[in-house]
Amino acid sequence: MILPLAIGTFSFVPMAASDYLRLRGRPGSGGALFAVGCGLLCVSTLWLFWESSWAELCRICAVPMGLAFVSLLLLVYSVFFAVRPRQADQLACPTGMQPLVCHGMYALCRHPGVLWLAGFYGFMTLAWRSRQWLLAFALFTLADVLYVCYQDRCIFPRTIDRYGEYQKTTPFLIPTASSVKEALASFKQSERNKWP
């Protein structure tokens, strides 16, 4: 049980190293390291499934399992698809900087991936009701929070255009009533823009 937890916790180290390499102007190496980190997290999660007993499988609750699946979809969407900047933001972005994405999921908070990762492992804990999933929830969420603290303070202000302004207007992790309204409004706006 210790090894998959250790692998999952360690997986955030190559992710953080990937950001450091991108900051140093080596995006190719950074992308490979980020993929390694994601792969290690997937391996550790599948290992946790494998180590869960059949007795636990028989008492799994369908509702938290379904919510875990929804959280996983939102996590993948936040990290890989919601980070696409609008065309106007790309055109206005200074050379050498990444355009700021502050609409949709990223109007909710600055690091929505943490919410959905915590949701996935939290709901898996409720579904399996086992100590190993509880430890995975605690360790992986803590590692992810430390990782995004590093990004938020050391990496993004130096690599993303207008990130300092974004920090002043959008919550770090916990959404507020106004940020939820802003996120919903920007989702509605983007849906309207799809149709002539």
XYZ file of N, CA, C and O in Angstrom:
784
model
N 0.814 -1.212 0.000
C 0.000 0.000 0.000
C 0.853 1.269 0.000
O 0.462 2.283 -0.547
N 2.060 1.216 0.574
C 2.882 2.415 0.699
C 3.418 2.866 -0.658
O 3.463 4.061 -0.949
N 3.802 1.912 -1.501
C 4.442 2.277 -2.771
C 3.536 3.096 -3.700
O 3.971 4.131 -4.213
N 2.277 2.694 -3.939
C 1.447 3.540 -4.816
C 1.203 4.931 -4.243
O 1.130 5.916 -4.987
N 1.102 5.034 -2.923
C 0.919 6.343 -2.296
C 2.169 7.200 -2.481
O 2.080 8.400 -2.753
N 3.340 6.572 -2.347
C 4.601 7.300 -2.520
C 4.754 7.759 -3.969
O 5.164 8.893 -4.239
N 4.414 6.877 -4.919
C 4.520 7.236 -6.339
C 3.585 8.395 -6.670
O 3.962 9.351 -7.353
N 2.335 8.317 -6.188
C 1.367 9.375 -6.458
C 1.781 10.714 -5.866
O 1.625 11.763 -6.494
N 2.331 10.675 -4.653
C 2.779 11.915 -4.008
C 3.987 12.488 -4.750
O 4.074 13.695 -4.987
N 4.917 11.603 -5.156
C 6.111 12.040 -5.869
C 5.787 12.591 -7.258
O 6.529 13.409 -7.801
N 4.649 12.168 -7.848
C 4.321 12.548 -9.228
C 4.272 14.057 -9.438
O 4.462 14.542 -10.553
N 4.047 14.812 -8.367
C 3.966 16.269 -8.507
C 5.351 16.910 -8.621
O 5.467 18.061 -9.025
N 6.406 16.151 -8.271
C 7.770 16.686 -8.386
C 8.156 16.896 -9.848
O 8.613 17.991 -10.221
N 8.003 15.882 -10.734
C 8.318 16.178 -12.150
C 7.410 17.233 -12.765
O 7.837 17.974 -13.661
N 6.175 17.342 -12.276
C 5.299 18.408 -12.781
C 5.877 19.779 -12.437
O 5.918 20.680 -13.275
N 6.326 19.923 -11.181
C 6.933 21.193 -10.763
C 8.227 21.451 -11.529
O 8.514 22.584 -11.932
N 9.010 20.385 -11.767
C 10.254 20.532 -12.537
C 9.960 20.968 -13.968
O 10.709 21.747 -14.559
N 8.826 20.501 -14.511
C 8.459 20.898 -15.878
C 8.205 22.399 -15.958
O 8.602 23.055 -16.923
N 7.567 22.960 -14.932
C 7.327 24.405 -14.910
C 8.640 25.170 -14.812
O 8.818 26.211 -15.451
N 9.561 24.656 -14.007
C 10.860 25.309 -13.859
C 11.606 25.331 -15.195
O 12.186 26.353 -15.580
N 11.566 24.212 -15.924
C 12.257 24.149 -17.214
C 11.616 25.083 -18.242
O 12.311 25.690 -19.054
N 10.298 25.183 -18.200
C 9.626 26.124 -19.112
C 10.038 27.556 -18.804
O 10.225 28.369 -19.706
N 10.157 27.855 -17.520
C 10.595 29.193 -17.113
C 12.002 29.478 -17.622
O 12.329 30.612 -17.976
N 12.829 28.437 -17.700
C 14.209 28.575 -18.180
C 14.316 28.488 -19.697
O 15.418 28.396 -20.234
N 13.177 28.461 -20.391
C 13.201 28.459 -21.851
C 13.413 27.097 -22.473
O 13.901 27.002 -23.595
N 13.051 26.029 -21.758
C 13.176 24.677 -22.306
C 11.818 23.988 -22.268
O 11.593 23.045 -21.509
N 10.847 24.453 -23.072
C 9.491 23.912 -23.017
C 9.384 22.449 -23.424
O 8.531 21.716 -22.937
N 10.271 21.988 -24.323
C 10.214 20.589 -24.761
C 10.462 19.627 -23.620
O 9.708 18.681 -23.399
N 11.535 19.883 -22.859
C 11.844 19.039 -21.701
C 10.763 19.161 -20.643
O 10.395 18.186 -19.992
N 10.217 20.380 -20.489
C 9.165 20.600 -19.500
C 7.918 19.793 -19.799
O 7.318 19.189 -18.913
N 7.530 19.767 -21.089
C 6.338 19.005 -21.474
C 6.502 17.523 -21.198
O 5.569 16.848 -20.754
N 7.707 16.997 -21.457
C 7.965 15.571 -21.206
C 7.873 15.262 -19.716
O 7.292 14.246 -19.319
N 8.424 16.130 -18.898
C 8.368 15.906 -17.444
C 6.940 15.988 -16.915
O 6.550 15.229 -16.026
N 6.146 16.918 -17.455
C 4.744 17.005 -17.028
C 4.010 15.714 -17.376
O 3.232 15.190 -16.575
N 4.286 15.168 -18.558
C 3.663 13.901 -18.965
C 4.098 12.762 -18.043
O 3.288 11.895 -17.679
N 5.361 12.762 -17.629
C 5.856 11.742 -16.691
C 5.098 11.838 -15.369
O 4.652 10.836 -14.807
N 4.932 13.069 -14.863
C 4.201 13.264 -13.611
C 2.765 12.778 -13.701
O 2.273 12.074 -12.815
N 2.089 13.128 -14.806
C 0.703 12.672 -15.007
C 0.646 11.151 -15.091
O -0.255 10.513 -14.525
N 1.622 10.564 -15.791
C 1.673 9.106 -15.910
C 1.863 8.425 -14.568
O 1.206 7.412 -14.270
N 2.748 8.974 -13.736
C 2.976 8.397 -12.407
C 1.717 8.470 -11.538
O 1.394 7.526 -10.811
N 0.992 9.581 -11.638
C -0.243 9.716 -10.865
C -1.287 8.701 -11.336
O -1.987 8.094 -10.514
N -1.373 8.498 -12.640
C -2.309 7.496 -13.180
C -1.929 6.092 -12.726
O -2.797 5.304 -12.332
N -0.625 5.773 -12.774
C -0.158 4.454 -12.349
C -0.495 4.214 -10.884
O -0.987 3.140 -10.510
N -0.235 5.205 -10.044
C -0.513 5.034 -8.608
C -2.007 4.846 -8.351
O -2.409 4.044 -7.503
N -2.844 5.565 -9.104
C -4.293 5.445 -8.926
C -4.779 4.066 -9.368
O -5.581 3.423 -8.674
N -4.295 3.596 -10.515
C -4.664 2.251 -10.979
C -4.168 1.179 -10.005
O -4.845 0.171 -9.769
N -3.000 1.402 -9.424
C -2.454 0.475 -8.427
C -3.372 0.423 -7.203
O -3.617 -0.640 -6.639
N -3.871 1.587 -6.789
C -4.808 1.620 -5.651
C -6.072 0.821 -5.970
O -6.596 0.094 -5.111
N -6.567 0.940 -7.204
C -7.709 0.122 -7.622
C -7.368 -1.356 -7.501
O -8.142 -2.156 -7.003
N -6.182 -1.706 -8.012
C -5.762 -3.098 -8.038
C -5.644 -3.669 -6.625
O -5.989 -4.832 -6.381
N -5.137 -2.857 -5.687
C -4.933 -3.327 -4.313
C -6.209 -3.323 -3.480
O -6.235 -3.900 -2.397
N -7.259 -2.663 -3.954
C -8.519 -2.665 -3.212
C -9.124 -4.067 -3.251
O -9.123 -4.721 -4.286
N -9.635 -4.504 -2.120
C -10.112 -5.891 -2.027
C -11.472 -6.063 -2.684
O -12.235 -5.106 -2.852
N -11.794 -7.324 -3.042
C -13.093 -7.623 -3.654
C -14.217 -7.385 -2.660
O -15.332 -7.046 -3.044
N -13.925 -7.565 -1.362
C -14.957 -7.299 -0.344
C -15.339 -5.826 -0.365
O -16.510 -5.465 -0.248
N -14.338 -4.953 -0.555
C -14.617 -3.516 -0.664
C -15.420 -3.217 -1.927
O -16.320 -2.392 -1.927
N -15.099 -3.932 -3.022
C -15.781 -3.719 -4.285
C -17.277 -4.001 -4.153
O -18.106 -3.308 -4.737
N -17.630 -5.006 -3.359
C -19.037 -5.389 -3.207
C -19.852 -4.338 -2.461
O -21.068 -4.308 -2.593
N -19.201 -3.513 -1.654
C -19.974 -2.530 -0.896
C -19.804 -1.103 -1.429
O -20.149 -0.135 -0.770
N -19.252 -0.973 -2.621
C -19.074 0.357 -3.223
C -20.438 1.023 -3.416
O -21.380 0.398 -3.865
N -20.483 2.291 -3.070
C -21.715 3.069 -3.259
C -21.657 3.747 -4.633
O -20.672 4.400 -4.972
N -22.713 3.572 -5.424
C -22.733 4.074 -6.801
C -22.709 5.602 -6.878
O -22.119 6.171 -7.792
N -23.350 6.290 -5.920
C -23.430 7.757 -5.998
C -22.048 8.398 -5.885
O -21.644 9.175 -6.762
N -21.247 8.091 -4.824
C -19.910 8.702 -4.791
C -19.013 8.256 -5.940
O -18.171 9.020 -6.409
N -19.210 7.027 -6.430
C -18.414 6.568 -7.572
C -18.748 7.400 -8.811
O -17.853 7.795 -9.565
N -20.028 7.694 -9.008
C -20.437 8.540 -10.122
C -19.894 9.950 -9.988
O -19.426 10.551 -10.961
N -19.932 10.485 -8.763
C -19.396 11.835 -8.527
C -17.882 11.867 -8.726
O -17.327 12.864 -9.200
N -17.205 10.768 -8.380
C -15.757 10.678 -8.619
C -15.474 10.722 -10.119
O -14.539 11.398 -10.563
N -16.294 10.028 -10.893
C -16.113 10.019 -12.352
C -16.334 11.418 -12.928
O -15.565 11.877 -13.782
N -17.361 12.131 -12.447
C -17.618 13.502 -12.899
C -16.438 14.403 -12.533
O -15.983 15.223 -13.337
N -15.917 14.248 -11.303
C -14.757 15.044 -10.870
C -13.546 14.767 -11.757
O -12.793 15.691 -12.101
N -13.362 13.503 -12.142
C -12.239 13.152 -13.012
C -12.379 13.819 -14.380
O -11.405 14.357 -14.923
N -13.585 13.812 -14.933
C -13.817 14.480 -16.221
C -13.534 15.980 -16.117
O -12.916 16.571 -17.015
N -13.988 16.605 -15.018
C -13.748 18.039 -14.819
C -12.262 18.335 -14.627
O -11.764 19.374 -15.079
N -11.550 17.409 -13.971
C -10.104 17.571 -13.800
C -9.400 17.551 -15.153
O -8.584 18.427 -15.459
N -9.715 16.566 -15.970
C -9.096 16.460 -17.303
C -9.448 17.692 -18.141
O -8.584 18.275 -18.813
N -10.703 18.112 -18.083
C -11.123 19.303 -18.837
C -10.353 20.539 -18.373
O -9.856 21.326 -19.197
N -10.236 20.731 -17.049
C -9.562 21.921 -16.501
C -8.093 21.985 -16.888
O -7.580 23.037 -17.260
N -7.412 20.853 -16.802
C -5.959 20.841 -17.009
C -5.571 20.844 -18.494
O -4.590 21.466 -18.879
N -6.385 20.178 -19.337
C -5.964 19.991 -20.726
C -6.785 20.765 -21.764
O -6.294 21.010 -22.860
N -8.013 21.137 -21.444
C -8.869 21.748 -22.477
C -9.309 23.181 -22.142
O -9.439 24.002 -23.045
N -9.548 23.474 -20.865
C -10.057 24.801 -20.483
C -8.978 25.872 -20.513
O -9.279 27.045 -20.338
N -7.733 25.485 -20.739
C -6.626 26.449 -20.705
C -6.370 27.101 -22.061
O -5.384 27.816 -22.223
N -7.269 26.887 -23.004
C -7.089 27.526 -24.318
C -7.494 28.997 -24.240
O -8.620 29.308 -23.870
N -6.581 29.886 -24.591
C -6.906 31.317 -24.533
C -7.822 31.730 -25.675
O -7.878 31.077 -26.717
N -8.535 32.830 -25.453
C -9.336 33.407 -26.536
C -8.402 34.014 -27.567
O -7.286 34.430 -27.257
N -8.886 34.105 -28.791
C -8.048 34.616 -29.886
C -7.585 36.052 -29.628
O -6.434 36.406 -29.871
N -8.481 36.879 -29.070
C -8.116 38.273 -28.779
C -7.001 38.343 -27.746
O -6.104 39.182 -27.836
N -7.046 37.432 -26.751
C -5.996 37.407 -25.723
C -4.662 36.985 -26.323
O -3.610 37.489 -25.935
N -4.693 36.056 -27.266
C -3.460 35.613 -27.922
C -2.818 36.749 -28.707
O -1.610 36.944 -28.664
N -3.649 37.522 -29.416
C -3.124 38.612 -30.239
C -2.543 39.733 -29.395
O -1.574 40.377 -29.793
N -3.131 39.974 -28.209
C -2.687 41.080 -27.363
C -1.533 40.707 -26.435
O -0.989 41.568 -25.748
N -1.169 39.438 -26.418
C -0.154 38.967 -25.469
C 1.255 39.371 -25.925
O 1.610 39.187 -27.095
N 2.070 39.902 -24.999
C 3.446 40.260 -25.366
C 4.254 39.013 -25.763
O 3.989 37.921 -25.279
N 5.248 39.208 -26.596
C 6.115 38.111 -27.023
C 6.824 37.506 -25.822
O 7.304 38.216 -24.950
N 6.883 36.197 -25.804
C 7.572 35.499 -24.715
C 6.691 35.177 -23.529
O 7.125 34.469 -22.628
N 5.476 35.681 -23.515
C 4.539 35.407 -22.415
C 3.395 34.533 -22.936
O 3.081 34.549 -24.126
N 2.778 33.793 -22.034
C 1.582 33.029 -22.394
C 0.367 33.916 -22.165
O 0.330 34.687 -21.201
N -0.658 33.811 -23.011
C -1.868 34.612 -22.775
C -2.606 34.126 -21.531
O -2.607 32.946 -21.223
N -3.207 35.055 -20.825
C -3.965 34.741 -19.612
C -5.301 34.109 -19.984
O -6.004 34.578 -20.865
N -5.646 33.041 -19.291
C -6.974 32.420 -19.414
C -7.702 32.688 -18.095
O -7.302 32.193 -17.047
N -8.746 33.529 -18.174
C -9.461 33.891 -16.945
C -10.969 33.751 -17.103
O -11.734 34.321 -16.338
N -11.383 32.983 -18.102
C -12.813 32.777 -18.338
C -13.163 31.311 -18.056
O -12.280 30.474 -17.873
N -14.457 31.012 -18.055
C -14.906 29.638 -17.853
C -14.451 29.080 -16.522
O -14.633 29.692 -15.464
N -13.826 27.922 -16.569
C -13.370 27.253 -15.347
C -12.387 28.109 -14.566
O -12.347 28.072 -13.335
N -11.594 28.919 -15.272
C -10.571 29.728 -14.607
C -11.106 31.064 -14.099
O -10.346 31.873 -13.559
N -12.410 31.291 -14.247
C -13.059 32.402 -13.545
C -13.530 31.935 -12.172
O -13.740 32.733 -11.270
N -13.685 30.619 -12.027
C -14.125 30.031 -10.757
C -13.060 30.215 -9.680
O -13.333 30.680 -8.577
N -11.836 29.834 -9.998
C -10.670 30.066 -9.138
C -9.430 29.907 -10.008
O -9.513 29.462 -11.147
N -8.272 30.265 -9.455
C -7.056 30.252 -10.276
C -6.530 28.837 -10.544
O -5.809 28.624 -11.511
N -6.897 27.889 -9.708
C -6.399 26.514 -9.872
C -7.539 25.512 -9.679
O -7.562 24.747 -8.713
N -8.497 25.479 -10.615
C -9.652 24.591 -10.440
C -9.292 23.109 -10.478
O -10.015 22.281 -9.929
N -8.160 22.774 -11.091
C -7.747 21.374 -11.124
C -7.601 20.772 -9.737
O -7.890 19.595 -9.528
N -7.165 21.579 -8.774
C -7.022 21.087 -7.398
C -8.376 20.676 -6.831
O -8.503 19.649 -6.157
N -9.402 21.475 -7.109
C -10.748 21.155 -6.614
C -11.206 19.808 -7.145
O -11.737 18.974 -6.394
N -11.002 19.592 -8.442
C -11.510 18.353 -9.049
C -10.648 17.160 -8.688
O -11.161 16.043 -8.559
N -9.336 17.351 -8.501
C -8.498 16.251 -8.036
C -8.912 15.842 -6.625
O -9.077 14.654 -6.329
N -9.103 16.829 -5.747
C -9.558 16.532 -4.377
C -10.931 15.878 -4.407
O -11.200 14.935 -3.656
N -11.805 16.352 -5.309
C -13.128 15.755 -5.435
C -13.050 14.298 -5.861
O -13.732 13.436 -5.304
N -12.185 14.001 -6.843
C -12.053 12.627 -7.317
C -11.623 11.693 -6.190
O -12.279 10.686 -5.911
N -10.514 12.041 -5.506
C -10.011 11.146 -4.457
C -10.923 11.159 -3.226
O -11.049 10.140 -2.542
N -11.565 12.283 -2.964
C -12.513 12.341 -1.852
C -13.717 11.435 -2.089
O -14.128 10.666 -1.208
N -14.280 11.499 -3.292
C -15.427 10.642 -3.602
C -15.022 9.173 -3.715
O -15.805 8.285 -3.365
N -13.791 8.906 -4.191
C -13.319 7.523 -4.199
C -13.190 6.986 -2.778
O -13.478 5.812 -2.511
N -12.775 7.844 -1.855
C -12.699 7.446 -0.442
C -14.082 7.074 0.081
O -14.248 6.066 0.777
N -15.085 7.887 -0.254
C -16.452 7.585 0.188
C -16.987 6.311 -0.464
O -17.731 5.550 0.168
N -16.604 6.075 -1.715
C -17.093 4.893 -2.425
C -16.478 3.608 -1.871
O -17.181 2.647 -1.573
N -15.146 3.607 -1.710
C -14.457 2.390 -1.272
C -14.436 2.247 0.241
O -14.283 1.139 0.751
N -14.514 3.395 0.945
C -14.466 3.399 2.411
C -13.258 2.624 2.940
O -13.381 1.761 3.815
N -12.099 2.961 2.393
C -10.874 2.276 2.821
C -9.805 3.289 3.219
O -9.806 4.433 2.771
N -8.889 2.809 4.048
C -7.829 3.666 4.567
C -6.884 4.126 3.456
O -6.410 5.253 3.460
N -6.607 3.243 2.492
C -5.646 3.611 1.450
C -6.177 4.739 0.570
O -5.428 5.628 0.169
N -7.487 4.744 0.269
C -8.053 5.842 -0.521
C -8.078 7.133 0.287
O -7.884 8.227 -0.266
N -8.314 7.023 1.593
C -8.288 8.213 2.453
C -6.892 8.822 2.473
O -6.725 10.044 2.371
N -5.868 7.967 2.574
C -4.485 8.460 2.557
C -4.141 9.069 1.196
O -3.463 10.095 1.126
N -4.621 8.437 0.119
C -4.387 8.997 -1.218
C -5.023 10.371 -1.334
O -4.402 11.313 -1.852
N -6.247 10.504 -0.855
C -6.936 11.804 -0.876
C -6.116 12.861 -0.136
O -5.867 13.950 -0.667
N -5.660 12.535 1.075
C -4.920 13.506 1.890
C -3.567 13.848 1.266
O -3.218 15.029 1.110
N -2.797 12.825 0.884
C -1.441 13.057 0.379
C -1.426 13.727 -0.991
O -0.680 14.674 -1.222
N -2.261 13.242 -1.903
C -2.247 13.782 -3.261
C -2.801 15.210 -3.295
O -2.311 16.054 -4.040
N -3.836 15.468 -2.476
C -4.383 16.830 -2.431
C -3.365 17.795 -1.843
O -3.170 18.901 -2.360
N -2.694 17.377 -0.761
C -1.667 18.238 -0.156
C -0.533 18.506 -1.151
O -0.088 19.648 -1.305
N -0.069 17.461 -1.847
C 1.002 17.636 -2.838
C 0.560 18.577 -3.959
O 1.333 19.433 -4.412
N -0.692 18.451 -4.382
C -1.207 19.313 -5.447
C -1.306 20.763 -4.985
O -0.988 21.693 -5.738
N -1.737 20.978 -3.743
C -1.815 22.343 -3.209
C -0.424 22.969 -3.145
O -0.232 24.139 -3.519
N 0.569 22.210 -2.688
C 1.944 22.731 -2.654
C 2.440 23.051 -4.063
O 3.100 24.066 -4.292
N 2.092 22.200 -5.006
C 2.496 22.409 -6.401
C 1.901 23.700 -6.962
O 2.609 24.516 -7.572
N 0.607 23.928 -6.749
C 0.000 25.136 -7.316
C 0.431 26.393 -6.558
O 0.451 27.475 -7.144
N 0.804 26.256 -5.278
C 1.384 27.406 -4.560
C 2.687 27.828 -5.237
O 2.940 29.026 -5.429
N 3.494 26.840 -5.597
C 4.748 27.108 -6.315
C 4.460 27.781 -7.658
O 5.098 28.787 -8.017
N 3.481 27.250 -8.399
C 3.124 27.857 -9.673
C 2.647 29.293 -9.489
O 3.038 30.194 -10.223
N 1.768 29.490 -8.510
C 1.110 30.779 -8.325
C 2.082 31.869 -7.882
O 1.905 33.032 -8.229
N 3.107 31.499 -7.125
C 4.034 32.506 -6.596
C 5.299 32.659 -7.452
O 5.824 33.763 -7.585
N 5.794 31.542 -7.993
C 7.109 31.589 -8.643
C 7.079 31.499 -10.165
O 7.981 32.028 -10.818
N 6.093 30.821 -10.722
C 6.120 30.536 -12.157
C 5.175 31.432 -12.946
O 5.591 32.166 -13.845
N 3.897 31.391 -12.637
C 2.905 32.074 -13.476
C 3.060 33.587 -13.538
O 2.870 34.167 -14.610
N 3.431 34.278 -12.431
C 3.611 35.738 -12.567
C 4.701 36.110 -13.567
O 4.690 37.197 -14.125
N 5.636 35.192 -13.829
C 6.743 35.479 -14.739
C 6.514 34.927 -16.143
O 7.284 35.219 -17.057
N 5.485 34.105 -16.324
C 5.285 33.474 -17.629
C 3.925 33.772 -18.263
O 3.751 33.561 -19.461
N 2.956 34.239 -17.473
C 1.605 34.486 -18.001
C 1.304 35.980 -17.954
O 1.446 36.619 -16.907
N 0.877 36.497 -19.070
C 0.567 37.923 -19.200
C -0.557 38.330 -18.231
O -1.576 37.649 -18.153
N -0.382 39.434 -17.513
C -1.384 40.017 -16.609
C -1.790 39.095 -15.450
O -2.872 39.202 -14.897
N -0.893 38.176 -15.076
C -1.248 37.236 -14.011
C -1.399 37.948 -12.660
O -2.225 37.546 -11.837
N -0.629 39.001 -12.446
C -0.747 39.761 -11.193
C -2.133 40.358 -11.015
O -2.698 40.332 -9.913
N -2.712 40.871 -12.100
C -4.084 41.409 -12.039
C -5.083 40.285 -11.750
O -6.029 40.461 -10.980
N -4.859 39.146 -12.382
C -5.725 37.977 -12.194
C -5.713 37.519 -10.736
O -6.750 37.157 -10.171
N -4.540 37.567 -10.102
C -4.440 37.177 -8.691
C -5.281 38.076 -7.787
O -5.796 37.622 -6.770
N -5.421 39.341 -8.185
C -6.183 40.284 -7.354
C -7.691 40.114 -7.507
O -8.450 40.486 -6.611
N -8.138 39.553 -8.619
C -9.573 39.510 -8.893
C -10.200 38.117 -8.751
O -11.418 38.007 -8.626
N -9.395 37.064 -8.768
C -9.922 35.699 -8.772
C -9.366 34.928 -7.586
O -8.160 34.982 -7.325
N -10.219 34.196 -6.848
C -9.726 33.459 -5.670
C -8.695 32.393 -6.040
O -8.715 31.856 -7.153
N -7.831 32.094 -5.101
C -6.747 31.126 -5.313
C -7.313 29.714 -5.514
O -7.121 29.096 -6.561
N -8.044 29.196 -4.530
C -8.583 27.843 -4.617
C -10.077 27.746 -4.318
O -10.786 26.994 -4.964
N -10.533 28.470 -3.311
C -11.923 28.331 -2.865
C -12.792 29.343 -3.602
O -12.629 30.553 -3.421
N -13.725 28.866 -4.451
C -14.578 29.808 -5.185
C -15.456 30.633 -4.248
O -15.835 30.177 -3.177
N -15.755 31.842 -4.661
C -16.683 32.712 -3.934
C -17.976 32.807 -4.743
O -18.027 32.354 -5.884
N -18.996 33.409 -4.138
C -20.272 33.570 -4.847
C -20.070 34.363 -6.134
O -20.612 34.017 -7.193
N -19.252 35.423 -6.063
C -19.047 36.248 -7.261
C -18.234 35.512 -8.322
O -18.484 35.665 -9.521
N -17.265 34.678 -7.901
C -16.474 33.949 -8.899
C -17.309 32.849 -9.565
O -17.136 32.567 -10.744
N -18.243 32.253 -8.811
C -19.151 31.257 -9.403
C -20.034 31.930 -10.451
O -20.221 31.413 -11.554
N -20.565 33.125 -10.109
C -21.396 33.878 -11.069
C -20.606 34.231 -12.323
O -21.100 34.113 -13.445
N -19.373 34.671 -12.125
C -18.507 35.041 -13.249
C -18.232 33.835 -14.150
O -18.275 33.933 -15.380
N -17.953 32.678 -13.533
C -17.685 31.470 -14.310
C -18.911 31.057 -15.119
O -18.807 30.751 -16.309
N -20.081 31.063 -14.487
C -21.320 30.691 -15.183
C -21.621 31.655 -16.329
O -22.010 31.244 -17.419
N -21.406 32.953 -16.072
C -21.654 33.962 -17.111
C -20.717 33.756 -18.299
O -21.126 33.868 -19.458
N -19.447 33.443 -18.033
C -18.502 33.268 -19.148
C -18.787 31.979 -19.916
O -18.591 31.927 -21.126
N -19.287 30.923 -19.227
C -19.687 29.704 -19.931
C -20.865 30.000 -20.861
O -20.892 29.561 -22.013
N -21.845 30.761 -20.343
C -23.010 31.115 -21.164
C -22.595 31.950 -22.370
O -23.080 31.768 -23.480
N -21.689 32.891 -22.159
C -21.195 33.744 -23.235
C -20.507 32.928 -24.318
O -20.720 33.135 -25.508
N -19.669 31.961 -23.892
C -18.962 31.152 -24.877
C -19.918 30.269 -25.656
O -19.725 30.014 -26.840
N -21.001 29.804 -25.005
C -22.016 29.017 -25.721
C -22.734 29.869 -26.766
O -22.989 29.425 -27.867
N -23.039 31.118 -26.389
C -23.705 32.027 -27.335
C -22.814 32.324 -28.536
O -23.278 32.444 -29.651
N -21.503 32.425 -28.295
C -20.568 32.752 -29.373
C -20.397 31.625 -30.381
O -19.881 31.837 -31.478
N -20.816 30.412 -30.017
C -20.723 29.295 -30.948
C -21.763 29.368 -32.059
O -21.611 28.754 -33.092
N -22.843 30.102 -31.794
C -23.933 30.148 -32.767
C -24.030 31.519 -33.422
O -23.856 32.532 -32.769
N -24.318 31.584 -34.720
C -24.401 32.883 -35.417
C -25.630 33.669 -34.962
O -26.560 33.128 -34.459
